[in-house]
Short mmCIF file of C-alpha atoms in Angstrom, two decimals:
data_model
loop_
_atom_site.label_atom_id
_atom_site.label_comp_id
_atom_site.label_asym_id
_atom_site.label_seq_id
_atom_site.Cartn_x
_atom_site.Cartn_y
_atom_site.Cartn_z
CA UNK M 1 -46.87 43.90 -135.44
CA UNK M 2 -45.62 42.38 -138.89
CA UNK M 3 -42.76 43.94 -140.20
CA UNK M 4 -42.85 45.51 -143.81
CA UNK M 5 -42.51 42.52 -145.63
CA UNK M 6 -45.49 40.91 -143.91
CA UNK M 7 -46.17 38.06 -141.66
CA UNK M 8 -44.03 35.59 -143.49
CA UNK M 9 -41.45 37.77 -145.24
CA UNK M 10 -37.60 36.43 -144.74
CA UNK M 11 -36.82 39.29 -142.02
CA UNK M 12 -39.74 37.96 -140.06
CA UNK M 13 -38.45 34.24 -140.48
CA UNK M 14 -35.27 35.19 -139.55
CA UNK M 15 -36.20 36.95 -136.14
CA UNK M 16 -38.59 33.93 -135.07
CA UNK M 17 -35.58 31.48 -136.21
CA UNK M 18 -33.21 32.98 -134.07
CA UNK M 19 -35.56 33.40 -131.12
CA UNK M 20 -35.87 29.12 -131.26
CA UNK M 21 -39.71 29.60 -132.40
CA UNK M 22 -41.56 26.94 -134.73
CA UNK M 23 -40.43 23.42 -133.37
CA UNK M 24 -42.99 20.37 -134.51
CA UNK M 25 -45.13 19.30 -131.54
CA UNK M 26 -45.46 15.64 -130.55
CA UNK M 27 -48.50 13.58 -131.53
CA UNK M 28 -49.41 11.49 -129.08
CA UNK M 29 -51.46 7.93 -129.37
CA UNK M 30 -54.44 9.73 -127.15
CA UNK M 31 -56.08 12.64 -129.09
CA UNK M 32 -59.43 14.42 -128.25
CA UNK M 33 -60.79 16.97 -130.73
CA UNK M 34 -61.70 20.10 -129.23
CA UNK M 35 -64.48 22.38 -131.43
CA UNK M 36 -64.58 25.74 -130.18
CA UNK M 37 -67.49 27.87 -130.41
CA UNK M 38 -69.08 26.73 -134.06
CA UNK M 39 -72.37 27.89 -132.83
CA UNK M 40 -75.03 29.63 -134.91
CA UNK M 41 -74.03 32.99 -133.70
CA UNK M 42 -70.36 32.65 -135.03
CA UNK M 43 -71.03 30.45 -138.12
CA UNK M 44 -74.18 31.94 -139.70
CA UNK M 45 -73.80 35.58 -141.13
CA UNK M 46 -77.57 36.53 -140.29
CA UNK M 47 -76.27 37.01 -136.51
CA UNK M 48 -74.63 40.25 -135.15
CA UNK M 49 -71.47 38.51 -134.75
CA UNK M 50 -71.58 36.14 -137.29
CA UNK M 51 -69.92 35.56 -140.36
CA UNK M 52 -70.31 32.63 -143.23
CA UNK M 53 -68.42 29.97 -141.82
CA UNK M 54 -69.73 27.17 -143.89
CA UNK M 55 -66.44 25.76 -145.09
CA UNK M 56 -65.09 25.59 -141.89
CA UNK M 57 -68.07 24.12 -140.26
CA UNK M 58 -67.89 21.81 -143.17
CA UNK M 59 -64.21 20.87 -142.47
CA UNK M 60 -64.86 20.51 -138.69
CA UNK M 61 -67.82 17.85 -139.45
CA UNK M 62 -64.95 16.08 -141.22
CA UNK M 63 -62.94 15.96 -138.25
CA UNK M 64 -65.76 14.84 -136.00
CA UNK M 65 -66.80 12.06 -138.64
CA UNK M 66 -63.41 10.68 -138.52
CA UNK M 67 -63.13 11.39 -134.75
CA UNK M 68 -66.52 9.05 -134.38
CA UNK M 69 -65.08 6.47 -136.12
CA UNK M 70 -61.76 5.90 -134.57
CA UNK M 71 -63.48 6.56 -130.82
CA UNK M 72 -61.53 9.88 -130.46
CA UNK M 73 -63.36 11.89 -127.93
CA UNK M 74 -65.01 14.90 -129.16
CA UNK M 75 -65.59 18.16 -127.00
CA UNK M 76 -67.58 20.95 -128.50
CA UNK M 77 -67.84 24.56 -126.74
CA UNK M 78 -70.08 27.09 -126.65
CA UNK M 79 -70.38 30.93 -124.95
CA UNK M 80 -73.65 30.94 -123.48
CA UNK M 81 -74.61 33.85 -120.61
CA UNK M 82 -77.53 34.17 -118.32
CA UNK M 83 -80.01 36.97 -118.82
CA UNK M 84 -78.27 38.26 -115.18
CA UNK M 85 -74.78 38.13 -116.91
CA UNK M 86 -76.08 39.36 -120.38
CA UNK M 87 -78.16 42.53 -118.81
CA UNK M 88 -75.88 43.25 -115.99
CA UNK M 89 -72.26 44.74 -115.91
CA UNK M 90 -70.72 41.73 -113.80
CA UNK M 91 -68.76 40.32 -116.74
CA UNK M 92 -65.52 42.49 -117.67
CA UNK M 93 -65.44 40.78 -121.21
CA UNK M 94 -68.85 41.80 -121.72
CA UNK M 95 -67.66 45.50 -121.11
CA UNK M 96 -65.40 45.34 -123.38
CA UNK M 97 -67.19 43.51 -126.05
CA UNK M 98 -70.98 44.26 -125.47
CA UNK M 99 -71.99 42.54 -128.88
CA UNK M 100 -71.48 39.40 -127.15
CA UNK M 101 -74.48 39.91 -124.68
CA UNK M 102 -76.16 38.72 -127.68
CA UNK M 103 -74.71 34.97 -126.79
CA UNK M 104 -78.19 34.25 -124.15
CA UNK M 105 -78.21 30.92 -123.03
CA UNK M 106 -81.10 28.79 -124.91
CA UNK M 107 -81.13 31.03 -127.56
CA UNK M 108 -80.63 30.20 -131.39
CA UNK M 109 -77.21 32.57 -131.30
CA UNK M 110 -75.45 29.69 -128.88
CA UNK M 111 -76.85 26.50 -130.58
CA UNK M 112 -74.30 24.27 -131.65
CA UNK M 113 -74.16 24.17 -135.79
CA UNK M 114 -76.31 21.12 -136.54
CA UNK M 115 -74.31 20.64 -140.11
CA UNK M 116 -71.61 19.73 -137.38
CA UNK M 117 -73.03 16.20 -137.20
CA UNK M 118 -72.16 16.16 -133.17
CA UNK M 119 -73.75 12.90 -131.41
CA UNK M 120 -75.40 12.73 -128.52
CA UNK M 121 -72.58 11.52 -126.37
CA UNK M 122 -70.30 14.11 -127.60
CA UNK M 123 -69.03 16.25 -124.83
CA UNK M 124 -70.54 19.87 -124.17
CA UNK M 125 -69.05 22.70 -122.41
CA UNK M 126 -70.70 25.84 -121.72
CA UNK M 127 -68.19 28.83 -121.18
CA UNK M 128 -67.98 32.24 -120.01
CA UNK M 129 -64.53 33.40 -121.43
CA UNK M 130 -62.50 33.12 -124.54
CA UNK M 131 -60.45 29.89 -123.61
CA UNK M 132 -62.19 26.92 -123.23
CA UNK M 133 -60.52 26.13 -120.10
CA UNK M 134 -60.88 29.42 -118.32
CA UNK M 135 -63.70 28.39 -115.66
CA UNK M 136 -64.59 25.24 -117.24
CA UNK M 137 -64.29 21.62 -116.53
CA UNK M 138 -62.27 21.01 -119.82
CA UNK M 139 -58.84 20.04 -118.31
CA UNK M 140 -60.39 17.72 -115.77
CA UNK M 141 -62.05 15.96 -118.59
CA UNK M 142 -59.01 16.01 -120.68
CA UNK M 143 -56.88 14.68 -117.87
CA UNK M 144 -59.79 12.20 -116.75
CA UNK M 145 -60.18 10.68 -120.54
CA UNK M 146 -56.16 10.44 -120.50
CA UNK M 147 -55.71 12.85 -123.20
CA UNK M 148 -52.40 13.68 -124.65
CA UNK M 149 -53.09 16.01 -127.69
CA UNK M 150 -55.30 18.25 -128.18
CA UNK M 151 -56.72 18.78 -131.92
CA UNK M 152 -58.16 22.33 -131.99
CA UNK M 153 -60.68 23.91 -134.35
CA UNK M 154 -63.61 26.50 -134.61
CA UNK M 155 -64.03 30.11 -134.22
CA UNK M 156 -63.22 32.63 -133.95
CA UNK M 157 -59.30 32.01 -135.04
CA UNK M 158 -57.96 35.45 -133.26
CA UNK M 159 -60.30 35.14 -130.22
CA UNK M 160 -61.24 31.81 -128.79
CA UNK M 161 -59.38 29.52 -130.91
CA UNK M 162 -56.23 30.99 -129.92
CA UNK M 163 -56.95 31.51 -126.56
CA UNK M 164 -58.01 27.84 -126.10
CA UNK M 165 -54.82 26.60 -127.55
CA UNK M 166 -52.75 28.67 -125.84
CA UNK M 167 -54.35 27.16 -122.73
CA UNK M 168 -54.11 23.75 -123.83
CA UNK M 169 -50.54 23.99 -123.91
CA UNK M 170 -50.45 25.69 -120.77
CA UNK M 171 -52.49 23.00 -119.17
CA UNK M 172 -50.15 20.08 -120.46
CA UNK M 173 -51.44 18.81 -124.08
CA UNK M 174 -49.55 18.85 -127.02
CA UNK M 175 -51.97 20.90 -129.57
CA UNK M 176 -52.63 20.87 -133.39
CA UNK M 177 -54.94 23.79 -134.54
CA UNK M 178 -56.62 23.07 -137.75
CA UNK M 179 -56.37 25.77 -140.09
CA UNK M 180 -59.20 24.89 -142.92
CA UNK M 181 -61.40 24.17 -139.79
CA UNK M 182 -60.99 27.81 -138.00
CA UNK M 183 -62.66 30.81 -139.02
CA UNK M 184 -62.79 34.61 -138.41
CA UNK M 185 -64.81 37.52 -139.20
CA UNK M 186 -61.58 39.11 -141.15
CA UNK M 187 -58.70 37.76 -143.08
CA UNK M 188 -55.87 39.51 -141.27
CA UNK M 189 -56.66 38.84 -137.33
CA UNK M 190 -57.11 35.23 -138.80
CA UNK M 191 -53.68 34.85 -140.26
CA UNK M 192 -51.71 36.58 -137.60
CA UNK M 193 -53.43 34.18 -135.08
CA UNK M 194 -52.35 30.96 -136.72
CA UNK M 195 -48.97 32.65 -137.54
CA UNK M 196 -48.48 33.30 -133.67
CA UNK M 197 -49.68 29.97 -132.59
CA UNK M 198 -47.47 27.96 -135.09
CA UNK M 199 -44.29 29.91 -133.48
CA UNK M 200 -44.99 29.58 -130.10
CA UNK M 201 -47.70 27.18 -128.88
CA UNK M 202 -49.37 24.72 -131.51
CA UNK M 203 -48.62 22.92 -134.94
CA UNK M 204 -50.84 24.79 -137.33
CA UNK M 205 -51.74 21.72 -139.86
CA UNK M 206 -53.75 21.38 -142.87
CA UNK M 207 -57.65 19.22 -142.95
CA UNK M 208 -55.83 16.39 -144.68
CA UNK M 209 -52.90 16.15 -142.18
CA UNK M 210 -55.61 16.40 -138.92
CA UNK M 211 -57.58 13.75 -140.62
CA UNK M 212 -54.44 11.43 -141.30
CA UNK M 213 -53.48 11.62 -137.62
CA UNK M 214 -56.95 10.98 -136.33
CA UNK M 215 -57.90 8.40 -138.53
CA UNK M 216 -54.17 6.57 -138.38
CA UNK M 217 -55.12 2.74 -137.54
CA UNK M 218 -51.73 2.55 -136.04
CA UNK M 219 -52.07 4.86 -133.33
CA UNK M 220 -52.76 2.63 -130.43
CA UNK M 221 -53.98 3.56 -126.68
CA UNK M 222 -55.65 1.68 -124.12
CA UNK M 223 -58.87 3.12 -123.18
#
């Protein structure tokens, strides 16, 4: 838990500096953009699990546009459960968070937000847990594309984004998390997740920084 001076106070910074956290992540020549769960069920407040993430979707759309222009692979993920999974008792996550049962396959809630501007040839991964790596082909896909750096954005910051970023590092990818393109249902979990990711797992960067990296004409790689 944060101490009395808050997440970014001097006492907290001293503790984390002494522990050796917060080093800068290398940025390789072969990034991929991983867009985590920016589906309507999360990005629109009319859905039970949703919030108004219009600003975050707009930021992610900027990243996607640059990725398309610079031939950077885009992978979009969505949580989706079959009727048997959503109505049954076999998925442990659904016992803890029963509201997630609303994310049923082929429903409006699991449709990727059209404002993202995804292309037909962008990669899409369906998942059953928080991390986009768990039980999916994402690690194999990134390896097959010879990716060295994962640029992560999406929702929610404290849940699926954080889990995906942690697993990206554990799968061998240097990782950037784009703060402006990540959203949550409440500010506290969002800020805490970004603080912890910056300390231990990823570089938390601004939208402008991420765009500059993806758009760098000198970032060369043979595909």
